[in-house]
GROMACS .gro file of C-alpha atoms in nm:
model
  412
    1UNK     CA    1  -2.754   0.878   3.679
    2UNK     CA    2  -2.920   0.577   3.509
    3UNK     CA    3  -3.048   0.475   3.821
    4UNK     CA    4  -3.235   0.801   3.878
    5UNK     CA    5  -3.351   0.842   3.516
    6UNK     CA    6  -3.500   0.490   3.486
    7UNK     CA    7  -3.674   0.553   3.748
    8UNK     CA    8  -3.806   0.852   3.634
    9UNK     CA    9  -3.904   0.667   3.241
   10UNK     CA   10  -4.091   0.430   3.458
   11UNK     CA   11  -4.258   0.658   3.680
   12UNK     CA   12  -4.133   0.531   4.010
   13UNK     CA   13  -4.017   0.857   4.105
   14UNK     CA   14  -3.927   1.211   3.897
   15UNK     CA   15  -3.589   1.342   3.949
   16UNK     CA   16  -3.458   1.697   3.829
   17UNK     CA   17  -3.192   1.776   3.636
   18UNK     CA   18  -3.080   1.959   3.936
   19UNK     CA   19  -3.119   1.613   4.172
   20UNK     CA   20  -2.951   1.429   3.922
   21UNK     CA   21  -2.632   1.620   3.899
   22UNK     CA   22  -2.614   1.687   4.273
   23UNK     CA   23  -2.645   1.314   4.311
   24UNK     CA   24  -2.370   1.223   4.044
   25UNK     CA   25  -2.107   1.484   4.063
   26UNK     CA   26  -1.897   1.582   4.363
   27UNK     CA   27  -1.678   1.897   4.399
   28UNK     CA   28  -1.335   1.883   4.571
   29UNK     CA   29  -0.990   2.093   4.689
   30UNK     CA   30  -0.652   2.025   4.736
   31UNK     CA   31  -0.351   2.213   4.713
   32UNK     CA   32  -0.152   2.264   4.359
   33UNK     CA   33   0.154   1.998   4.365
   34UNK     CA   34   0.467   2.165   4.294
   35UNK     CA   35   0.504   1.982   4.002
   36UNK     CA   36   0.223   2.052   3.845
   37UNK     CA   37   0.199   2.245   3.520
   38UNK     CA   38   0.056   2.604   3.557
   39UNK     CA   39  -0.269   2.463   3.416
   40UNK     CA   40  -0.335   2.160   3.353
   41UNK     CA   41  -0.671   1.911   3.374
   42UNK     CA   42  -0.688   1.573   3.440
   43UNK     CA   43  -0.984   1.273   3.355
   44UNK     CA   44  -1.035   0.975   3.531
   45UNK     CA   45  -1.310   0.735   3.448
   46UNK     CA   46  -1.370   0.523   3.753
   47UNK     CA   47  -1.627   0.255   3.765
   48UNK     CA   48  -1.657   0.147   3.398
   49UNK     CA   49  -1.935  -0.054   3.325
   50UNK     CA   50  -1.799  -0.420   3.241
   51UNK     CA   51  -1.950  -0.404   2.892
   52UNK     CA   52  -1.705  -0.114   2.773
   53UNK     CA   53  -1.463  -0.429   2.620
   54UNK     CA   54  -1.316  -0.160   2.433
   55UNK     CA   55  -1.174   0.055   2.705
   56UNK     CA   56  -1.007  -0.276   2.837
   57UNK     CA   57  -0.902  -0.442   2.529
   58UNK     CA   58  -1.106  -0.752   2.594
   59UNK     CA   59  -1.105  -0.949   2.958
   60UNK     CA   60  -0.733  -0.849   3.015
   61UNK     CA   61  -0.722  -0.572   3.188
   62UNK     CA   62  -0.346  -0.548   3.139
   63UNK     CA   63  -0.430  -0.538   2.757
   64UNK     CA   64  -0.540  -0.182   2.613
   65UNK     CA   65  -0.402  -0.185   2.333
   66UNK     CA   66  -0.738  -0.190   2.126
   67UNK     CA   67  -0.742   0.177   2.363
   68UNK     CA   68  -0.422   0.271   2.295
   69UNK     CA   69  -0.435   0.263   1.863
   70UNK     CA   70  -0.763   0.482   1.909
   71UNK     CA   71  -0.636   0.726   2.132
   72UNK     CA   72  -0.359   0.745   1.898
   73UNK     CA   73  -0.544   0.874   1.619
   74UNK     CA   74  -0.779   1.035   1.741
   75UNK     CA   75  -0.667   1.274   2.038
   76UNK     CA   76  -0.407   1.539   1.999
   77UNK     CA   77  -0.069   1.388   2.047
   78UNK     CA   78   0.269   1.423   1.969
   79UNK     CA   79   0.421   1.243   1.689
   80UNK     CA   80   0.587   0.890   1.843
   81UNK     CA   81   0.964   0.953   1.828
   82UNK     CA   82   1.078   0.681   1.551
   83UNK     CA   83   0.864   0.887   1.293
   84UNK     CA   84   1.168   1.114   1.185
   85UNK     CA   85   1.010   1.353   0.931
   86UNK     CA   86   0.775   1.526   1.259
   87UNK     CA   87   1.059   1.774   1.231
   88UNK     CA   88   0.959   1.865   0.922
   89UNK     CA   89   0.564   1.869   0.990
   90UNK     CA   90   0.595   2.119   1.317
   91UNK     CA   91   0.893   2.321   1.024
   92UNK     CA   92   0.584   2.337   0.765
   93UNK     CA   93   0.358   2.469   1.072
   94UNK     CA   94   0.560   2.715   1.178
   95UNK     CA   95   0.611   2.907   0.863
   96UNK     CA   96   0.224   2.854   0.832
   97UNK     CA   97   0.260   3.076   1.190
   98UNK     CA   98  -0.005   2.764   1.303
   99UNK     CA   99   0.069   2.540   1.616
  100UNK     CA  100  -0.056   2.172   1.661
  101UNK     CA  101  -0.225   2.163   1.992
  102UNK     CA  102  -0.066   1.876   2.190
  103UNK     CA  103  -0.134   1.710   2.499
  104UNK     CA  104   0.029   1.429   2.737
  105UNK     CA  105  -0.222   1.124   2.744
  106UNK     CA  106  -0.139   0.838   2.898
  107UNK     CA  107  -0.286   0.476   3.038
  108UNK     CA  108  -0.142   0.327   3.292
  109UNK     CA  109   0.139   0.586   3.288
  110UNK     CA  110   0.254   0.492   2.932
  111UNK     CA  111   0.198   0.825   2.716
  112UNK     CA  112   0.057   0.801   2.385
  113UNK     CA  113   0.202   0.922   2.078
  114UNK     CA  114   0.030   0.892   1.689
  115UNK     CA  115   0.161   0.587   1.602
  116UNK     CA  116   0.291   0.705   1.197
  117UNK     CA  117   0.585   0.501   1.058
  118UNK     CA  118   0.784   0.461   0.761
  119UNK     CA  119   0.728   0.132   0.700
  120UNK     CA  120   0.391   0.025   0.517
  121UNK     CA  121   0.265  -0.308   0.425
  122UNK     CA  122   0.098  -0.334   0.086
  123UNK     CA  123  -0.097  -0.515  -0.163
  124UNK     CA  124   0.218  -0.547  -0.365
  125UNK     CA  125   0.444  -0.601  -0.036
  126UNK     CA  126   0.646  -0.382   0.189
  127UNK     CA  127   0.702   0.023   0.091
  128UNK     CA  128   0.864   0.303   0.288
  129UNK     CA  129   0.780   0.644   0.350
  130UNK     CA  130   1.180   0.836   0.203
  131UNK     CA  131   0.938   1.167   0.309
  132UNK     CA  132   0.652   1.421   0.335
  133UNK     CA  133   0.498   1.663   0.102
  134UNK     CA  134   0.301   1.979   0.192
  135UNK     CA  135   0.013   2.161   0.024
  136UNK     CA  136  -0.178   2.478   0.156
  137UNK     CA  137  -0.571   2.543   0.132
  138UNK     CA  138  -0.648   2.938   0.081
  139UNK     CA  139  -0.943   3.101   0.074
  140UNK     CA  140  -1.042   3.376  -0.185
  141UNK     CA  141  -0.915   3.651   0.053
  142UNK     CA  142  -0.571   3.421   0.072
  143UNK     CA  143  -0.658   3.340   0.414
  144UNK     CA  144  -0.530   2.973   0.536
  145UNK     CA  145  -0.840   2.716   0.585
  146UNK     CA  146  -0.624   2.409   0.605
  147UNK     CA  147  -0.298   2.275   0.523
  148UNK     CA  148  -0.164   1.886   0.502
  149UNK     CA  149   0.100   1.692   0.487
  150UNK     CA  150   0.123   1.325   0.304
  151UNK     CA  151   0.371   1.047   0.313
  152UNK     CA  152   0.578   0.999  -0.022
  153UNK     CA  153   0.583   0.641  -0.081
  154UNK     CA  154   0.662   0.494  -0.398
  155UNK     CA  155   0.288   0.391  -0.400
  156UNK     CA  156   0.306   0.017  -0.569
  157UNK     CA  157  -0.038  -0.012  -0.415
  158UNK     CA  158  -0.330   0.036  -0.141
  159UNK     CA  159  -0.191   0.018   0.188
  160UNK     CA  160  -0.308  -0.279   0.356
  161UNK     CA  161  -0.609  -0.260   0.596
  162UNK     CA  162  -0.431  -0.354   0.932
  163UNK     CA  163  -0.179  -0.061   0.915
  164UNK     CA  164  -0.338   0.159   1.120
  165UNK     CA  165  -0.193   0.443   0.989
  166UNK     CA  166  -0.376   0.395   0.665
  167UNK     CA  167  -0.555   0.698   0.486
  168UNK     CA  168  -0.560   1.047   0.483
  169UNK     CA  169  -0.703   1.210   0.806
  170UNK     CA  170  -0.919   1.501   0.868
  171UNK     CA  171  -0.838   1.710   1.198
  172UNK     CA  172  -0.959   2.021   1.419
  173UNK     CA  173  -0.733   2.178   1.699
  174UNK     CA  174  -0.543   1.804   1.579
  175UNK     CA  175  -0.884   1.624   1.709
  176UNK     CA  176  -0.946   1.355   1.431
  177UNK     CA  177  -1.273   1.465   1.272
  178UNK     CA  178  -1.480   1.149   1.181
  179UNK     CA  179  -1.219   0.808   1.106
  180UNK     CA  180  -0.992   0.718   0.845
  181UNK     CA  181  -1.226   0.715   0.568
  182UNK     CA  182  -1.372   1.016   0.646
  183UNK     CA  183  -1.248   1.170   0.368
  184UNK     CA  184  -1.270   0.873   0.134
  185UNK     CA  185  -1.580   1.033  -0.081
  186UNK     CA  186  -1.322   1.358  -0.162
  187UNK     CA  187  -1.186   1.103  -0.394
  188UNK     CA  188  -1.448   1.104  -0.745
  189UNK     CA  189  -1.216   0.942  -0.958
  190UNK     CA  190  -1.162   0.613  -0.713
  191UNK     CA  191  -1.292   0.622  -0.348
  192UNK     CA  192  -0.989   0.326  -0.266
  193UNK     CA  193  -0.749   0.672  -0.366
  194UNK     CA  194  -0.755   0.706   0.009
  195UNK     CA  195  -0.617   0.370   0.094
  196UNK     CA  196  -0.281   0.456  -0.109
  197UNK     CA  197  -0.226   0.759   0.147
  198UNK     CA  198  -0.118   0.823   0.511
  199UNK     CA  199  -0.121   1.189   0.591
  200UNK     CA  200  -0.321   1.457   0.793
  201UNK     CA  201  -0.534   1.744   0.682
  202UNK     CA  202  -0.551   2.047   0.938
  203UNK     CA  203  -0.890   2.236   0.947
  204UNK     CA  204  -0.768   2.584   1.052
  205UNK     CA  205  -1.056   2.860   0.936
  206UNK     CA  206  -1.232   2.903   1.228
  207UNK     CA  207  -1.603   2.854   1.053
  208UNK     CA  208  -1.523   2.507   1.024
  209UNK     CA  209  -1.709   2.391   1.335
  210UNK     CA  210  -1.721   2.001   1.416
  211UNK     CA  211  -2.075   1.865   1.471
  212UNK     CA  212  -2.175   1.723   1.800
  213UNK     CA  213  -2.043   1.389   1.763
  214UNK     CA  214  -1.710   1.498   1.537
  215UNK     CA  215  -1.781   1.315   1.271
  216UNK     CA  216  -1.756   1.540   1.066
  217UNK     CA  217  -1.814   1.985   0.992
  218UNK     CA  218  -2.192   2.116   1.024
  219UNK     CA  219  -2.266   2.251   0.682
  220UNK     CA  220  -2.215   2.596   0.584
  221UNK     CA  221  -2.074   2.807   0.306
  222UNK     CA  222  -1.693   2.775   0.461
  223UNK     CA  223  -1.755   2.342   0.444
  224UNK     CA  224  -1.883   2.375   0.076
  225UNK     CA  225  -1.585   2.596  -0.018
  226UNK     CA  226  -1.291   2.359   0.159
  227UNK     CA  227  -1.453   2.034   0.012
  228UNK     CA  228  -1.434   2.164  -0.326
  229UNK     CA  229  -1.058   2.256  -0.281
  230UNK     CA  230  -0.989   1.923  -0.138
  231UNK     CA  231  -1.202   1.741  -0.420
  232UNK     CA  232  -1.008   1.937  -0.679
  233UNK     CA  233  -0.663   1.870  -0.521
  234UNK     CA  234  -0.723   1.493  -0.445
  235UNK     CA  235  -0.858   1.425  -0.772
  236UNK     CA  236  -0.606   1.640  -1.039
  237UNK     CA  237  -0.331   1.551  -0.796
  238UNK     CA  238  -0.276   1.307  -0.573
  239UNK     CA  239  -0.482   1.088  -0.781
  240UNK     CA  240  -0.193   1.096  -1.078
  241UNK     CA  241   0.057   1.068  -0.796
  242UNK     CA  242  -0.074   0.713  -0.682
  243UNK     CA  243  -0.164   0.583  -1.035
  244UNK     CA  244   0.148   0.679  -1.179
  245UNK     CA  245   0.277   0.478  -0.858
  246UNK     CA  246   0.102   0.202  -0.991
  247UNK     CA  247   0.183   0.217  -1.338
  248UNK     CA  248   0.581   0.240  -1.245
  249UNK     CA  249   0.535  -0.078  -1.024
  250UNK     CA  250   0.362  -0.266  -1.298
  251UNK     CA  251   0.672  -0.155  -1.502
  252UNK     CA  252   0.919  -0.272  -1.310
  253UNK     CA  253   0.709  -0.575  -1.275
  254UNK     CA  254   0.733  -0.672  -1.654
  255UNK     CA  255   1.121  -0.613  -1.653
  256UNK     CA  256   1.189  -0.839  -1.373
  257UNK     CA  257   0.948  -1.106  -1.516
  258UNK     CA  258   1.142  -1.090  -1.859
  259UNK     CA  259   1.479  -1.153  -1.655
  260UNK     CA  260   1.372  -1.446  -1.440
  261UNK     CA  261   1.199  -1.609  -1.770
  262UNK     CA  262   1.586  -1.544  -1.926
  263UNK     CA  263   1.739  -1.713  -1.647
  264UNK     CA  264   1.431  -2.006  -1.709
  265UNK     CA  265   1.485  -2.066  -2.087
  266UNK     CA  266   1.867  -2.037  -2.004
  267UNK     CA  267   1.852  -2.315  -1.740
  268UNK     CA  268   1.623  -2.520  -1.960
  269UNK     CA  269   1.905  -2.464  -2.266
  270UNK     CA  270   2.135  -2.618  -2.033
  271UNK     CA  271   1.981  -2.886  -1.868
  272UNK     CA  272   1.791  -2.968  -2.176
  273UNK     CA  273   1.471  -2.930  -2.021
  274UNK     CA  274   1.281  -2.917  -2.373
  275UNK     CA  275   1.105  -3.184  -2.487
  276UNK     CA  276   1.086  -3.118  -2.838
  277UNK     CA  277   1.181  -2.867  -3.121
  278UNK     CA  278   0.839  -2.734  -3.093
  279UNK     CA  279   0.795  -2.652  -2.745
  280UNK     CA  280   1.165  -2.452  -2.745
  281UNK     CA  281   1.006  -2.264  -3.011
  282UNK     CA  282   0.730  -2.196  -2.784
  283UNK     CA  283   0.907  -2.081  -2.535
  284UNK     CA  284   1.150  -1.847  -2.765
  285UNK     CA  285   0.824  -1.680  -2.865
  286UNK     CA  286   0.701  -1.596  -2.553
  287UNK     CA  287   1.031  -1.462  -2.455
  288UNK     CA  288   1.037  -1.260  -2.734
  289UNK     CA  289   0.732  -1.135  -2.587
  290UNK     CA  290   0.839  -1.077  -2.232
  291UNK     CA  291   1.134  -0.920  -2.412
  292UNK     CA  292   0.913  -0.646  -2.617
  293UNK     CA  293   0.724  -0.592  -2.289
  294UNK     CA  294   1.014  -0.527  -2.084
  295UNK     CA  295   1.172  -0.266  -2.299
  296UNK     CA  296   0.848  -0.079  -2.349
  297UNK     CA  297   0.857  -0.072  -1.936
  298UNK     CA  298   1.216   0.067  -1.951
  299UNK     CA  299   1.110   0.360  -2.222
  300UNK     CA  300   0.859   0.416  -1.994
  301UNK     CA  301   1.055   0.413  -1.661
  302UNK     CA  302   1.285   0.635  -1.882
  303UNK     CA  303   1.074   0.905  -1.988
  304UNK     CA  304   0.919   0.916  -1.646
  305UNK     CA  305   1.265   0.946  -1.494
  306UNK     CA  306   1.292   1.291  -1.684
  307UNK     CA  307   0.975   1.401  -1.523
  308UNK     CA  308   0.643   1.306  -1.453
  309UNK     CA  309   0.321   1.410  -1.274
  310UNK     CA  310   0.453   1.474  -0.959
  311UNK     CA  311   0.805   1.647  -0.868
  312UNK     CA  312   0.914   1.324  -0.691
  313UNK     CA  313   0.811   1.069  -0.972
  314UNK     CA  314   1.190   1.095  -1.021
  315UNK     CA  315   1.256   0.980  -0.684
  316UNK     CA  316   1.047   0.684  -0.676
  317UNK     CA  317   1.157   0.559  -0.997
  318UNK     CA  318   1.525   0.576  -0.844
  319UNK     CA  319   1.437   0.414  -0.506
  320UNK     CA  320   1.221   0.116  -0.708
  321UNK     CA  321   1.501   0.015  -0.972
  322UNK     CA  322   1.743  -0.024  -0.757
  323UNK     CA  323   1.556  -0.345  -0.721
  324UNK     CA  324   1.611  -0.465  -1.074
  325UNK     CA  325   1.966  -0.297  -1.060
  326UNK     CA  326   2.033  -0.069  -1.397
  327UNK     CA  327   1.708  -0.020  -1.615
  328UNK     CA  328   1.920  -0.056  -1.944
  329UNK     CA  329   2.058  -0.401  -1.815
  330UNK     CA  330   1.792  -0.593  -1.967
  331UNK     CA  331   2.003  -0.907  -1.897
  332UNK     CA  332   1.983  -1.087  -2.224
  333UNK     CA  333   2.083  -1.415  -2.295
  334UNK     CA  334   2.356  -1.485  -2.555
  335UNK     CA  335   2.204  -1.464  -2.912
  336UNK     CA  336   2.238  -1.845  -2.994
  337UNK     CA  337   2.068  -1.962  -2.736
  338UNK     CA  338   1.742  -1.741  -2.786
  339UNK     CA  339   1.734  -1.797  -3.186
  340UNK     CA  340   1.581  -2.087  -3.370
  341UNK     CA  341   1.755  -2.378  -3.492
  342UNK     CA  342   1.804  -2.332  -3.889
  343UNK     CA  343   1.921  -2.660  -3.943
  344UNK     CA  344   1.654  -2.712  -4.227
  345UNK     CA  345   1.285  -2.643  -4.284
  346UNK     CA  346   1.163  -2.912  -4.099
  347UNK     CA  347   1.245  -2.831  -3.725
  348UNK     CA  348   1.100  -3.177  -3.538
  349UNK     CA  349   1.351  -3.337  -3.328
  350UNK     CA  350   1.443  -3.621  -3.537
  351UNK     CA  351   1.485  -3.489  -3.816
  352UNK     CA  352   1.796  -3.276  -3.692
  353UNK     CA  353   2.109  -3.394  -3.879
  354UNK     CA  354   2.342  -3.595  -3.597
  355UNK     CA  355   2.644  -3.358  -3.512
  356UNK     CA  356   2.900  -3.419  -3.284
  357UNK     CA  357   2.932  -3.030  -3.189
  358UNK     CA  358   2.947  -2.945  -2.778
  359UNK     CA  359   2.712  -2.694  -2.877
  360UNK     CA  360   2.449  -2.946  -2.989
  361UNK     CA  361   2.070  -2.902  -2.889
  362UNK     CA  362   1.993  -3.121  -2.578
  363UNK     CA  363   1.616  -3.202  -2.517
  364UNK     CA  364   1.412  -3.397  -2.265
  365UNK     CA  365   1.346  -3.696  -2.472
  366UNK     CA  366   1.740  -3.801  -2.466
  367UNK     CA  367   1.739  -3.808  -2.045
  368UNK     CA  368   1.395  -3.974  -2.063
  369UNK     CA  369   1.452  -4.244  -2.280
  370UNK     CA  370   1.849  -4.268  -2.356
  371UNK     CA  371   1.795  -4.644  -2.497
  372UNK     CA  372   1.559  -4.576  -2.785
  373UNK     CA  373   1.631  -4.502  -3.084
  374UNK     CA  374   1.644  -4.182  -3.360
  375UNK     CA  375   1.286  -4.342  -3.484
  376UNK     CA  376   1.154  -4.412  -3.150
  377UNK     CA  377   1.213  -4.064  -3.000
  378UNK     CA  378   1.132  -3.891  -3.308
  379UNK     CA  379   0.787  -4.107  -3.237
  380UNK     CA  380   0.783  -3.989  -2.906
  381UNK     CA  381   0.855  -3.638  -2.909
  382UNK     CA  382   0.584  -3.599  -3.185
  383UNK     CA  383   0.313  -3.762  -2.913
  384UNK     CA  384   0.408  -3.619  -2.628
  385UNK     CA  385   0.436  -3.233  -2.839
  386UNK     CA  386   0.098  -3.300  -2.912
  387UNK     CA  387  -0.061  -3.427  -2.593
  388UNK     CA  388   0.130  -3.113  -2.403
  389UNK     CA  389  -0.082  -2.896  -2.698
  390UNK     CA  390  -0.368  -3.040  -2.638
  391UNK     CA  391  -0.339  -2.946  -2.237
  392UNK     CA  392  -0.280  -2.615  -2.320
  393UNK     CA  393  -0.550  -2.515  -2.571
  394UNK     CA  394  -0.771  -2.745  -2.271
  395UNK     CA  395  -0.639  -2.561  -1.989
  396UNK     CA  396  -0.539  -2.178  -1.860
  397UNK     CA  397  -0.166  -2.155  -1.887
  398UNK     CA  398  -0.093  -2.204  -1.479
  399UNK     CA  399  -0.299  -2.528  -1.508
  400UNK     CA  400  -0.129  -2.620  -1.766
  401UNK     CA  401   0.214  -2.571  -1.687
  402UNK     CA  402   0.173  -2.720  -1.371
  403UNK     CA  403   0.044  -3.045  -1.579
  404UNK     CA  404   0.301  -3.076  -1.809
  405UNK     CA  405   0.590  -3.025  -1.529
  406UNK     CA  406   0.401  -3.318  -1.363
  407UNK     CA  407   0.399  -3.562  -1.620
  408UNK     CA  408   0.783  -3.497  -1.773
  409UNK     CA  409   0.836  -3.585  -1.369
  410UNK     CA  410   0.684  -3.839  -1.382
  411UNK     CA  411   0.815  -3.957  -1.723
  412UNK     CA  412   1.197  -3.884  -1.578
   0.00000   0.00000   0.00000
């Protein structure tokens, strides 16, 4: 065929259409094989031009795996078999009284199946589909344009680029219309909404017609009508799904951030880590802080636990703190440890009255210089409280940390 119409561009010699399909295409019988299907087609591409890398998955021939991850989106296949909640997608199309056109691919005799799973990686680490939600697009004469399904995740974040899974699909006869971010622009609020999503919408009104290259519907009143119900669900639904998501990570976030900066000032109490009066005071502050923070999370994570935007905000809040363990076990440290020292007004070091107590304040300066004396610590403390100040007015507070840790080592 390129061959023929070349030479036709450059005038070596005009061809028909009629030539050039008699010349490329070649019409054969042979009996039906008994195990055949009733009907059934079957495609073979023979020949293909070296340059298709993508059809080979690179120079390996045994590799098509680059082949095998588009076919799996894009071409009506079954569900594989480790997704468990395809029972429940072919239950929601049968009481829609819709089918999902499926067909037997394969490549090299391994079939394809649309590779879904529960597992997602995220920006904010690993989540798992616990199951699928449904929602139904009518028209005005309650006639079914489309229907889709979703994953139910506990949404901490966007769903990483290299799950191929990612986003919410569009489909026709379950053909993939356009790619996964074909439907990105539905979302007004944020166009990322998408990337929080796996899922598949199902085009079913018949005056939905794909364009020639199915990338998308040709425009006509049925397009403008199904865009503005998908606009208006995405954006006053599943949008408050996947930021509430987000806010109940971020909660959960704070709560587990006050407990491991308990466990912190706790170890520090005990080693006595503290180099001074001043900086345990420090530290007691920002605790206090973490402290406030964390039990605004849990009112939140409570009141959201009673309902929120979506009927399965319960759910997700149930499946997340299991990872803190009981909301209301905020984990606090024993009172005396926390509070500060009211030994007198003057809270420096040295200036501690001498006690004898097991419970006497231990701080850095004793382990870093046990021969010196009441004088010469107080001395030092003071110096090294304010050169540590100084570091982190200078500094931001990671920098700064990490500079202070560096010199008690090296001090120790």
């Amino acid at each position: 065929m390129r061959k023929m119409i070349n030479e036709a561009n450059t005038k070596v010699q005009k061809h028909s259409a009629n030539d050039v399909l008699n010349a490329m295409i070649e019409f054969s019988t042979r009996p039906v094989d008994k195990k055949d299907p009733e009907h059934f087609f079957r495609v073979e591409l023979i020949d293909i031009n070296d340059e298709n890398e993508e059809l080979f998955g690179g120079n390996d021939e045994n590799n098509h795996e680059q082949l095998t991850n588009y076919l799996s989106f894009v071409a009506p296949v079954p569900y594989q078999g480790n997704f468990i909640y395809r029972s429940e997608i072919y239950d929601h199309a049968r009481k829609l009284n819709v089918r999902i056109d499926e067909y037997n691919i394969k490549i090299n005799g391994a079939q394809i199946f649309k590779k879904y799973k529960t597992h997602l990686k995220t920006g904010n680490g690993p989540d798992d589909v616990f199951g699928v939600e449904f929602y139904d697009f009518f028209a005005a004469d309650e006639s079914l344009i489309g229907w889709m399904w979703f994953g139910k995740t506990s949404f901490k974040a966007a769903i990483k680029e290299d799950e191929i899974s990612r986003g919410l699909r569009l489909r026709k006869e379950n053909i993939q219309i356009g790619d996964n971010d074909t439907l990105r622009d539905m979302f007004t609020r944020e166009k990322r909404g998408n990337n929080y999503f796996i899922g598949e919408i199902f085009a079913m009104s018949r005056e939905l017609i794909p364009n020639s290259q199915r990338a998308y519907f040709n425009e006509n009143p049925a397009r403008i009508d199904f865009e503005h119900k998908l606009k208006d669900y995405f954006n006053n639904t599943l949008y408050y799904i996947y930021r509430e998501g987000s806010d109940i990570n971020s909660s959960i976030k704070k709560i587990n951030s006050y407990h491991d900066k308990v466990s912190e000032f706790e170890m520090k109490v005990a080693q006595g880590g503290f180099l001074t009066t001043e900086e345990r005071e420090r530290e007691e502050h920002d605790l206090k802080a973490k402290e406030q923070e964390a039990e605004k999370a849990r009112k939140y994570l409570e009141k959201k636990r009673e309902g929120g935007l979506s009927i399965f905000t319960p759910q997700i809040i149930e499946r997340r703190t299991k990872e803190i363990g009981t909301i209301n076990d905020s984990k606090k440290t024993d009172k005396s440890s926390v509070e500060p020292p009211k030994e007198s007004d003057d809270r420096s070091y040295a200036e501690s009255e001498p006690t004898t107590n097991k419970s006497q304040k231990k701080f850095l300066v004793d382990t870093m210089f046990p021969r010196a004396s009441r004088s010469e610590r107080k001395l030092l403390s003071e110096t090294l409280d304010k050169i540590f100040a100084i570091i982190q007015k200078s500094t931001d507070k990671k920098t700064s940390e990490k500079l202070i840790n560096k010199i008690k080592e090296e001090l120790k």
